[in-house]
């Protein structure tokens, strides 16, 4: 194409030559050959043909597609030397290109120098500010647009809707859309649905969907509603909309499959995930890399790690996301050996682990208690420069604390200059987890004094420290601080801590009164805390109240039955013990033994109570018996004389 265009340019008048070059450049851009378009522009200038007001927008569009700011700067230099530097279409194209290349400053400079700005120019600048999340600047620009007398259009409304972060703002933009008459535009309505869903108001999203006539709906419309339900973890409703989509004759696309698979993040959603997988196979998009990555993630989160590994092993093209999804799947269930083997294989295959890969492994080390591997990961993050990311340092603090190495966690925390609320929360939680309750509370109040606002997780960690240390007054102080000063509405977990704290101090009636006064329905955790307190203080009457509530919420959970049976036994109410056991048999409730794991020489070992599956179990129990005997002897030596039997 380049040769034919150059050969013809000397045989036709200038206007025809420019038209020929423009046609060639436009075709290259529209067929995805942006680099070829730039080469054509270079050849055009070498022939001495002057670009016109159509040439530059096409060439600048090619720069935007390549996301290369240096190309955009080069073309801008050509524009500056031409008579078209003040052309509104050329300037608007430059603004758009700089925005897409991430050069907002350059875009703003071009925009500010425009003597005439139409709605397209304003929209290009507005979209750029929206993309980088500059909320104040974007709204300020929108106000300037109104002052300038430029009427917004559907593109303006879509951009503002994407920027709106709460219901009030979404509603305001919705009103603007109605006022200027773009409410019937399906692309605008789709954006409203997404915005309302992200703000948690599915009712308004459903109303918007209901106002779109069936003949006007697109696949994007249905995908927006499915994604809204998925975002708010309303997974059955997401699949209900999907079925309605099929009934109305719409053919789902790859985005539909991805959204449906993303909805399946819990074991109970496995069958729905398999149904989405089945449709993906029938639609022919099951070999798409993004779909396969999402399948690996979906099966991992649904506790089907073997299925996840099968999908992973069947992939012909694995990206960093593919490896990370599989590594994260193993790390999340504590199978660190497999995760570590994949991490090594990933590096051997010349796929460089990224931030998410390292974060997944660090989290896995915390779950498995793999301190040595965690330390190696800190060295690896340091050597690759990832240690400079605050999320990595936060994850390391959390990991060290969970592995019992509070000194390492505190050392890293003290060296952090850019502490976030997550940093403080990780350190406070780590102290509480390791029994340093007073240190946890000291850190909490130090955080408050530093001006960093605690979030609901921080308060939960502080309340847990108060609970385990029995500091009732401090507990109420933290609880009231959360509601009065920081205006955070307590969640069920916060109430659970307060019930537990009151119960440990023997104030069982106060704990029950607090439960009755909760603005939300108490869950099994709240009633479980009260039941545990009743066991400690041998209060069978209140224990029975808590048990009845628990059996309504979790009729198949063995813990409630066992706790109540122990309360009856401690009070020597054997009829109560018998009735609880009979009820367990009637409901076919089984108590499964808990599992623990230990790291030895970098390998994880999982065991249960009275586990004899290990080939050295005889030696292990012999060593354990020796330790128990030694502990008993030490205890007898430390006992005061008055405690010994005469």
PDB file of N, CA and C in Angstrom, residues 272-315:
ATOM      1  N   UNK A 272     -23.688 -23.996  39.561  1.00  0.00           N
ATOM      2  CA  UNK A 272     -23.922 -22.870  38.658  1.00  0.00           C
ATOM      3  C   UNK A 272     -22.669 -22.579  37.833  1.00  0.00           C
ATOM      4  N   UNK A 273     -21.515 -22.690  38.469  1.00  0.00           N
ATOM      5  CA  UNK A 273     -20.263 -22.483  37.751  1.00  0.00           C
ATOM      6  C   UNK A 273     -20.057 -23.520  36.664  1.00  0.00           C
ATOM      7  N   UNK A 274     -20.405 -24.764  36.963  1.00  0.00           N
ATOM      8  CA  UNK A 274     -20.292 -25.817  35.952  1.00  0.00           C
ATOM      9  C   UNK A 274     -21.252 -25.571  34.794  1.00  0.00           C
ATOM     10  N   UNK A 275     -22.442 -25.036  35.106  1.00  0.00           N
ATOM     11  CA  UNK A 275     -23.403 -24.716  34.051  1.00  0.00           C
ATOM     12  C   UNK A 275     -22.847 -23.620  33.133  1.00  0.00           C
ATOM     13  N   UNK A 276     -22.212 -22.605  33.739  1.00  0.00           N
ATOM     14  CA  UNK A 276     -21.602 -21.538  32.941  1.00  0.00           C
ATOM     15  C   UNK A 276     -20.451 -22.084  32.100  1.00  0.00           C
ATOM     16  N   UNK A 277     -19.684 -22.990  32.681  1.00  0.00           N
ATOM     17  CA  UNK A 277     -18.583 -23.631  31.957  1.00  0.00           C
ATOM     18  C   UNK A 277     -19.136 -24.406  30.757  1.00  0.00           C
ATOM     19  N   UNK A 278     -20.227 -25.114  30.990  1.00  0.00           N
ATOM     20  CA  UNK A 278     -20.859 -25.895  29.921  1.00  0.00           C
ATOM     21  C   UNK A 278     -21.298 -24.984  28.775  1.00  0.00           C
ATOM     22  N   UNK A 279     -21.917 -23.851  29.140  1.00  0.00           N
ATOM     23  CA  UNK A 279     -22.343 -22.926  28.074  1.00  0.00           C
ATOM     24  C   UNK A 279     -21.129 -22.375  27.327  1.00  0.00           C
ATOM     25  N   UNK A 280     -20.061 -22.080  28.063  1.00  0.00           N
ATOM     26  CA  UNK A 280     -18.852 -21.564  27.420  1.00  0.00           C
ATOM     27  C   UNK A 280     -18.301 -22.537  26.385  1.00  0.00           C
ATOM     28  N   UNK A 281     -18.378 -23.834  26.709  1.00  0.00           N
ATOM     29  CA  UNK A 281     -17.921 -24.854  25.754  1.00  0.00           C
ATOM     30  C   UNK A 281     -18.807 -24.845  24.509  1.00  0.00           C
ATOM     31  N   UNK A 282     -20.136 -24.790  24.723  1.00  0.00           N
ATOM     32  CA  UNK A 282     -21.064 -24.801  23.587  1.00  0.00           C
ATOM     33  C   UNK A 282     -20.919 -23.547  22.726  1.00  0.00           C
ATOM     34  N   UNK A 283     -20.587 -22.427  23.393  1.00  0.00           N
ATOM     35  CA  UNK A 283     -20.444 -21.158  22.655  1.00  0.00           C
ATOM     36  C   UNK A 283     -19.090 -21.041  21.976  1.00  0.00           C
ATOM     37  N   UNK A 284     -18.191 -21.982  22.278  1.00  0.00           N
ATOM     38  CA  UNK A 284     -16.892 -21.979  21.621  1.00  0.00           C
ATOM     39  C   UNK A 284     -15.882 -21.022  22.200  1.00  0.00           C
ATOM     40  N   UNK A 285     -16.133 -20.530  23.426  1.00  0.00           N
ATOM     41  CA  UNK A 285     -15.184 -19.590  24.017  1.00  0.00           C
ATOM     42  C   UNK A 285     -14.419 -20.211  25.188  1.00  0.00           C
ATOM     43  N   UNK A 286     -14.508 -21.543  25.318  1.00  0.00           N
ATOM     44  CA  UNK A 286     -13.845 -22.209  26.432  1.00  0.00           C
ATOM     45  C   UNK A 286     -12.328 -22.240  26.280  1.00  0.00           C
ATOM     46  N   UNK A 287     -11.811 -21.989  25.065  1.00  0.00           N
ATOM     47  CA  UNK A 287     -10.370 -21.968  24.842  1.00  0.00           C
ATOM     48  C   UNK A 287      -9.792 -20.560  24.940  1.00  0.00           C
ATOM     49  N   UNK A 288     -10.662 -19.573  25.153  1.00  0.00           N
ATOM     50  CA  UNK A 288     -10.190 -18.211  25.349  1.00  0.00           C
ATOM     51  C   UNK A 288      -9.385 -18.124  26.646  1.00  0.00           C
ATOM     52  N   UNK A 289      -8.231 -17.482  26.595  1.00  0.00           N
ATOM     53  CA  UNK A 289      -7.335 -17.444  27.759  1.00  0.00           C
ATOM     54  C   UNK A 289      -7.994 -16.791  28.960  1.00  0.00           C
ATOM     55  N   UNK A 290      -8.722 -15.701  28.740  1.00  0.00           N
ATOM     56  CA  UNK A 290      -9.391 -15.013  29.862  1.00  0.00           C
ATOM     57  C   UNK A 290     -10.439 -15.917  30.501  1.00  0.00           C
ATOM     58  N   UNK A 291     -11.180 -16.662  29.667  1.00  0.00           N
ATOM     59  CA  UNK A 291     -12.191 -17.579  30.195  1.00  0.00           C
ATOM     60  C   UNK A 291     -11.535 -18.697  30.986  1.00  0.00           C
ATOM     61  N   UNK A 292     -10.455 -19.255  30.468  1.00  0.00           N
ATOM     62  CA  UNK A 292      -9.784 -20.357  31.162  1.00  0.00           C
ATOM     63  C   UNK A 292      -9.166 -19.882  32.483  1.00  0.00           C
ATOM     64  N   UNK A 293      -8.609 -18.679  32.490  1.00  0.00           N
ATOM     65  CA  UNK A 293      -8.079 -18.123  33.745  1.00  0.00           C
ATOM     66  C   UNK A 293      -9.188 -17.994  34.783  1.00  0.00           C
ATOM     67  N   UNK A 294     -10.356 -17.518  34.328  1.00  0.00           N
ATOM     68  CA  UNK A 294     -11.489 -17.353  35.238  1.00  0.00           C
ATOM     69  C   UNK A 294     -12.005 -18.710  35.715  1.00  0.00           C
ATOM     70  N   UNK A 295     -11.952 -19.723  34.859  1.00  0.00           N
ATOM     71  CA  UNK A 295     -12.356 -21.084  35.257  1.00  0.00           C
ATOM     72  C   UNK A 295     -11.433 -21.618  36.348  1.00  0.00           C
ATOM     73  N   UNK A 296     -10.142 -21.402  36.187  1.00  0.00           N
ATOM     74  CA  UNK A 296      -9.188 -21.838  37.224  1.00  0.00           C
ATOM     75  C   UNK A 296      -9.525 -21.180  38.551  1.00  0.00           C
ATOM     76  N   UNK A 297      -9.774 -19.882  38.514  1.00  0.00           N
ATOM     77  CA  UNK A 297     -10.117 -19.138  39.732  1.00  0.00           C
ATOM     78  C   UNK A 297     -11.439 -19.614  40.319  1.00  0.00           C
ATOM     79  N   UNK A 298     -12.439 -19.830  39.457  1.00  0.00           N
ATOM     80  CA  UNK A 298     -13.763 -20.242  39.927  1.00  0.00           C
ATOM     81  C   UNK A 298     -13.704 -21.601  40.613  1.00  0.00           C
ATOM     82  N   UNK A 299     -13.074 -22.576  39.978  1.00  0.00           N
ATOM     83  CA  UNK A 299     -13.000 -23.914  40.571  1.00  0.00           C
ATOM     84  C   UNK A 299     -12.193 -23.893  41.873  1.00  0.00           C
ATOM     85  N   UNK A 300     -11.149 -23.076  41.924  1.00  0.00           N
ATOM     86  CA  UNK A 300     -10.351 -22.965  43.152  1.00  0.00           C
ATOM     87  C   UNK A 300     -11.192 -22.433  44.301  1.00  0.00           C
ATOM     88  N   UNK A 301     -11.962 -21.366  44.030  1.00  0.00           N
ATOM     89  CA  UNK A 301     -12.777 -20.759  45.084  1.00  0.00           C
ATOM     90  C   UNK A 301     -13.942 -21.647  45.501  1.00  0.00           C
ATOM     91  N   UNK A 302     -14.343 -22.560  44.623  1.00  0.00           N
ATOM     92  CA  UNK A 302     -15.436 -23.478  44.948  1.00  0.00           C
ATOM     93  C   UNK A 302     -14.915 -24.792  45.532  1.00  0.00           C
ATOM     94  N   UNK A 303     -13.648 -24.793  45.998  1.00  0.00           N
ATOM     95  CA  UNK A 303     -13.032 -25.974  46.631  1.00  0.00           C
ATOM     96  C   UNK A 303     -12.916 -27.158  45.687  1.00  0.00           C
ATOM     97  N   UNK A 304     -12.800 -26.886  44.406  1.00  0.00           N
ATOM     98  CA  UNK A 304     -12.597 -27.954  43.414  1.00  0.00           C
ATOM     99  C   UNK A 304     -11.210 -27.770  42.799  1.00  0.00           C
ATOM    100  N   UNK A 305     -10.190 -27.953  43.637  1.00  0.00           N
ATOM    101  CA  UNK A 305      -8.828 -27.655  43.206  1.00  0.00           C
ATOM    102  C   UNK A 305      -8.368 -28.601  42.111  1.00  0.00           C
ATOM    103  N   UNK A 306      -8.876 -29.845  42.121  1.00  0.00           N
ATOM    104  CA  UNK A 306      -8.481 -30.789  41.060  1.00  0.00           C
ATOM    105  C   UNK A 306      -9.021 -30.352  39.701  1.00  0.00           C
ATOM    106  N   UNK A 307     -10.270 -29.863  39.686  1.00  0.00           N
ATOM    107  CA  UNK A 307     -10.844 -29.359  38.440  1.00  0.00           C
ATOM    108  C   UNK A 307     -10.084 -28.128  37.957  1.00  0.00           C
ATOM    109  N   UNK A 308      -9.701 -27.264  38.913  1.00  0.00           N
ATOM    110  CA  UNK A 308      -8.918 -26.081  38.557  1.00  0.00           C
ATOM    111  C   UNK A 308      -7.596 -26.493  37.923  1.00  0.00           C
ATOM    112  N   UNK A 309      -6.944 -27.500  38.507  1.00  0.00           N
ATOM    113  CA  UNK A 309      -5.656 -27.959  37.979  1.00  0.00           C
ATOM    114  C   UNK A 309      -5.829 -28.603  36.600  1.00  0.00           C
ATOM    115  N   UNK A 310      -6.943 -29.303  36.397  1.00  0.00           N
ATOM    116  CA  UNK A 310      -7.210 -29.914  35.092  1.00  0.00           C
ATOM    117  C   UNK A 310      -7.327 -28.839  34.007  1.00  0.00           C
ATOM    118  N   UNK A 311      -8.068 -27.776  34.315  1.00  0.00           N
ATOM    119  CA  UNK A 311      -8.205 -26.675  33.354  1.00  0.00           C
ATOM    120  C   UNK A 311      -6.845 -26.039  33.102  1.00  0.00           C
ATOM    121  N   UNK A 312      -6.095 -25.816  34.185  1.00  0.00           N
ATOM    122  CA  UNK A 312      -4.772 -25.190  34.055  1.00  0.00           C
ATOM    123  C   UNK A 312      -3.844 -26.044  33.188  1.00  0.00           C
ATOM    124  N   UNK A 313      -3.821 -27.347  33.438  1.00  0.00           N
ATOM    125  CA  UNK A 313      -2.932 -28.236  32.684  1.00  0.00           C
ATOM    126  C   UNK A 313      -3.324 -28.338  31.215  1.00  0.00           C
ATOM    127  N   UNK A 314      -4.599 -28.080  30.913  1.00  0.00           N
ATOM    128  CA  UNK A 314      -5.068 -28.192  29.522  1.00  0.00           C
ATOM    129  C   UNK A 314      -4.846 -26.909  28.719  1.00  0.00           C
ATOM    130  N   UNK A 315      -4.328 -25.868  29.366  1.00  0.00           N
ATOM    131  CA  UNK A 315      -4.121 -24.598  28.680  1.00  0.00           C
ATOM    132  C   UNK A 315      -2.867 -24.675  27.792  1.00  0.00           C
TER     133      UNK A 315
END
